[in-house]
Amino acid sequence: MLAVETRNLTKDYDIKKDGKRAHLRAVDGLDLAIEKSEIYCLLGPNGSGKTTTTRLLAGILRPSVGGARILGLDVVEDASQVRSIVGLLTETPALYERLTVRQNLTFIANLYDVPKEEIKTRIEELINLFDLPEKIDLPAGSLSKGMRQKVAIARSMIHDPPVIFLDEPTASLAPESAKVVRDQILKLSKLEKRTFFLCTHNLFEAERLSTRVGIINHGKLISEGTPTQLRDLKKDETTTVFRFAVWDDVIKNFFQERNYDVLDINPERKSISIFIREIEKETPTIIDELIKQNFPMFEVRHEYPTLERVYLELVMSENLPRNQEEEES
Ligand SMILES: Nc1ncnc2c1ncn2[C@@H]1O[C@H](COP(=O)(O)OP(=O)(O)O)[C@@H](O)[C@H]1O
Ligand SMILES: [Mg+2]
């Protein structure tokens, strides 16, 4: 059974445009199939439909067309069951500022019908998991923004949900807190087979964390795959950098005589960047020859395209006409 499955998932919002009723297609025919214990990252620019997708999947927004199942449960027919088996961190979570962290967590645990005798242990577990300090008995309002976000993430998991939706979980976190959150997500998916669905802008995070990435633009999925598969879309743009202890223009000649595409020469850094068509085959040959010629080479490095480069290119090349706003007659 899939953790998340959607078919033609579509959401139109009613809006007013030039004083007339209209609708805006925020999510447009998404077909997703996410296995248990995956960490799926939905990437996309602002307004591309990430938050709407998350809300549809968490059973708090009704699809206009199509549908979705979470662990086999229909997000419309079985909405209340869906809400009980999913965790949701919203984009701008709010805590009860005057309640302590512990009271906040206890309150939500009761809402989710966590058995009374389990609440205390569950809270302790989450506090340890997310490295929340002794501040647990202070009013939530007195905590830093980052700390509140960690409490909100812990809160989304209070009822031990097998499927967890996190909408930009680390956007407001300092690097060390973001790392704690990332590490715990990895741990929870590996050891406890929980499924995570993350919306993020952070490509570094997506690259580190995700089993698969989906790129969404104007509500449509425009690309999907493992980070490696996505990076491989631009594999032919890999460059190779050679660095030397001492620079000499004969090095340049060496590459030019052999008709390599020289992309950059930097005498100050004593480096030259070239494009090699068949990296695996040609690189060892070049290294051999450079050594034979006694060039004092000390570094060879391939610069592979990053997920960021692939993402930016995919999103920016998408100049789809914005025909998603249709007037109602
Ligand atoms: N409640 C709403 N009413 C009308 N339009 C909305 C509403 N929520 C979001 N939208 C619009 O839907 C589109 C997708 O928004 P959203 O899902 O928030 O995208 P993202 O999370 O990727 O930034 C945007 O054009 C946004 O303005
Ligand atoms: Mg959003």
mmCIF file with all atom_site columns, C-alpha atoms and ligand atoms in Angstrom, residues 13 15 24 26 45-52, ligand 1:
data_model
loop_
_atom_site.group_PDB
_atom_site.id
_atom_site.type_symbol
_atom_site.label_atom_id
_atom_site.label_alt_id
_atom_site.label_comp_id
_atom_site.label_asym_id
_atom_site.label_entity_id
_atom_site.label_seq_id
_atom_site.pdbx_PDB_ins_code
_atom_site.Cartn_x
_atom_site.Cartn_y
_atom_site.Cartn_z
_atom_site.occupancy
_atom_site.B_iso_or_equiv
_atom_site.pdbx_formal_charge
_atom_site.auth_seq_id
_atom_site.auth_comp_id
_atom_site.auth_asym_id
_atom_site.auth_atom_id
_atom_site.pdbx_PDB_model_num
ATOM   1  C CA  . TYR A 1 13 ? -9.930  28.584 -5.451 1.00 0.00 ? 13 TYR A CA  1
ATOM   2  C CA  . ILE A 1 15 ? -11.346 34.454 -6.400 1.00 0.00 ? 15 ILE A CA  1
ATOM   3  C CA  . LEU A 1 24 ? -7.690  30.075 -9.823 1.00 0.00 ? 24 LEU A CA  1
ATOM   4  C CA  . ALA A 1 26 ? -3.747  26.283 -7.583 1.00 0.00 ? 26 ALA A CA  1
ATOM   5  C CA  . PRO A 1 45 ? 8.542   28.757 -6.408 1.00 0.00 ? 45 PRO A CA  1
ATOM   6  C CA  . ASN A 1 46 ? 6.174   30.863 -4.307 1.00 0.00 ? 46 ASN A CA  1
ATOM   7  C CA  . GLY A 1 47 ? 2.583   30.380 -5.329 1.00 0.00 ? 47 GLY A CA  1
ATOM   8  C CA  . SER A 1 48 ? 3.259   27.133 -7.203 1.00 0.00 ? 48 SER A CA  1
ATOM   9  C CA  . GLY A 1 49 ? 0.741   25.194 -5.102 1.00 0.00 ? 49 GLY A CA  1
ATOM   10 C CA  . LYS A 1 50 ? 2.859   23.448 -2.448 1.00 0.00 ? 50 LYS A CA  1
ATOM   11 C CA  . THR A 1 51 ? 0.852   24.530 0.582  1.00 0.00 ? 51 THR A CA  1
ATOM   12 C CA  . THR A 1 52 ? -2.437  23.805 -1.170 1.00 0.00 ? 52 THR A CA  1
HETATM 13 N N1  . LIG B 2 .  ? -7.307  30.535 0.257  1.00 0.00 ? 1  LIG B N1  1
HETATM 14 C C1  . LIG B 2 .  ? -6.963  30.937 -0.973 1.00 0.00 ? 1  LIG B C1  1
HETATM 15 N N2  . LIG B 2 .  ? -7.819  31.629 -1.769 1.00 0.00 ? 1  LIG B N2  1
HETATM 16 C C2  . LIG B 2 .  ? -7.473  31.998 -3.010 1.00 0.00 ? 1  LIG B C2  1
HETATM 17 N N3  . LIG B 2 .  ? -6.272  31.755 -3.570 1.00 0.00 ? 1  LIG B N3  1
HETATM 18 C C3  . LIG B 2 .  ? -5.369  31.088 -2.833 1.00 0.00 ? 1  LIG B C3  1
HETATM 19 C C4  . LIG B 2 .  ? -5.652  30.646 -1.505 1.00 0.00 ? 1  LIG B C4  1
HETATM 20 N N4  . LIG B 2 .  ? -4.561  29.996 -1.022 1.00 0.00 ? 1  LIG B N4  1
HETATM 21 C C5  . LIG B 2 .  ? -3.643  30.030 -1.997 1.00 0.00 ? 1  LIG B C5  1
HETATM 22 N N5  . LIG B 2 .  ? -4.111  30.681 -3.091 1.00 0.00 ? 1  LIG B N5  1
HETATM 23 C C6  . LIG B 2 .  ? -3.406  30.872 -4.363 1.00 0.00 ? 1  LIG B C6  1
HETATM 24 O O1  . LIG B 2 .  ? -3.110  29.582 -4.883 1.00 0.00 ? 1  LIG B O1  1
HETATM 25 C C7  . LIG B 2 .  ? -1.816  29.536 -5.481 1.00 0.00 ? 1  LIG B C7  1
HETATM 26 C C8  . LIG B 2 .  ? -0.966  28.491 -4.796 1.00 0.00 ? 1  LIG B C8  1
HETATM 27 O O2  . LIG B 2 .  ? -0.694  28.921 -3.470 1.00 0.00 ? 1  LIG B O2  1
HETATM 28 P P1  . LIG B 2 .  ? 0.079   28.025 -2.394 1.00 0.00 ? 1  LIG B P1  1
HETATM 29 O O3  . LIG B 2 .  ? -0.500  26.663 -2.407 1.00 0.00 ? 1  LIG B O3  1
HETATM 30 O O4  . LIG B 2 .  ? 0.075   28.763 -1.113 1.00 0.00 ? 1  LIG B O4  1
HETATM 31 O O5  . LIG B 2 .  ? 1.538   27.988 -3.041 1.00 0.00 ? 1  LIG B O5  1
HETATM 32 P P2  . LIG B 2 .  ? 2.982   27.776 -2.359 1.00 0.00 ? 1  LIG B P2  1
HETATM 33 O O6  . LIG B 2 .  ? 2.783   27.105 -1.043 1.00 0.00 ? 1  LIG B O6  1
HETATM 34 O O7  . LIG B 2 .  ? 3.721   26.939 -3.359 1.00 0.00 ? 1  LIG B O7  1
HETATM 35 O O8  . LIG B 2 .  ? 3.595   29.140 -2.219 1.00 0.00 ? 1  LIG B O8  1
HETATM 36 C C9  . LIG B 2 .  ? -1.278  30.968 -5.387 1.00 0.00 ? 1  LIG B C9  1
HETATM 37 O O9  . LIG B 2 .  ? -1.559  31.626 -6.582 1.00 0.00 ? 1  LIG B O9  1
HETATM 38 C C10 . LIG B 2 .  ? -2.056  31.547 -4.218 1.00 0.00 ? 1  LIG B C10 1
HETATM 39 O O10 . LIG B 2 .  ? -2.166  32.940 -4.334 1.00 0.00 ? 1  LIG B O10 1
#
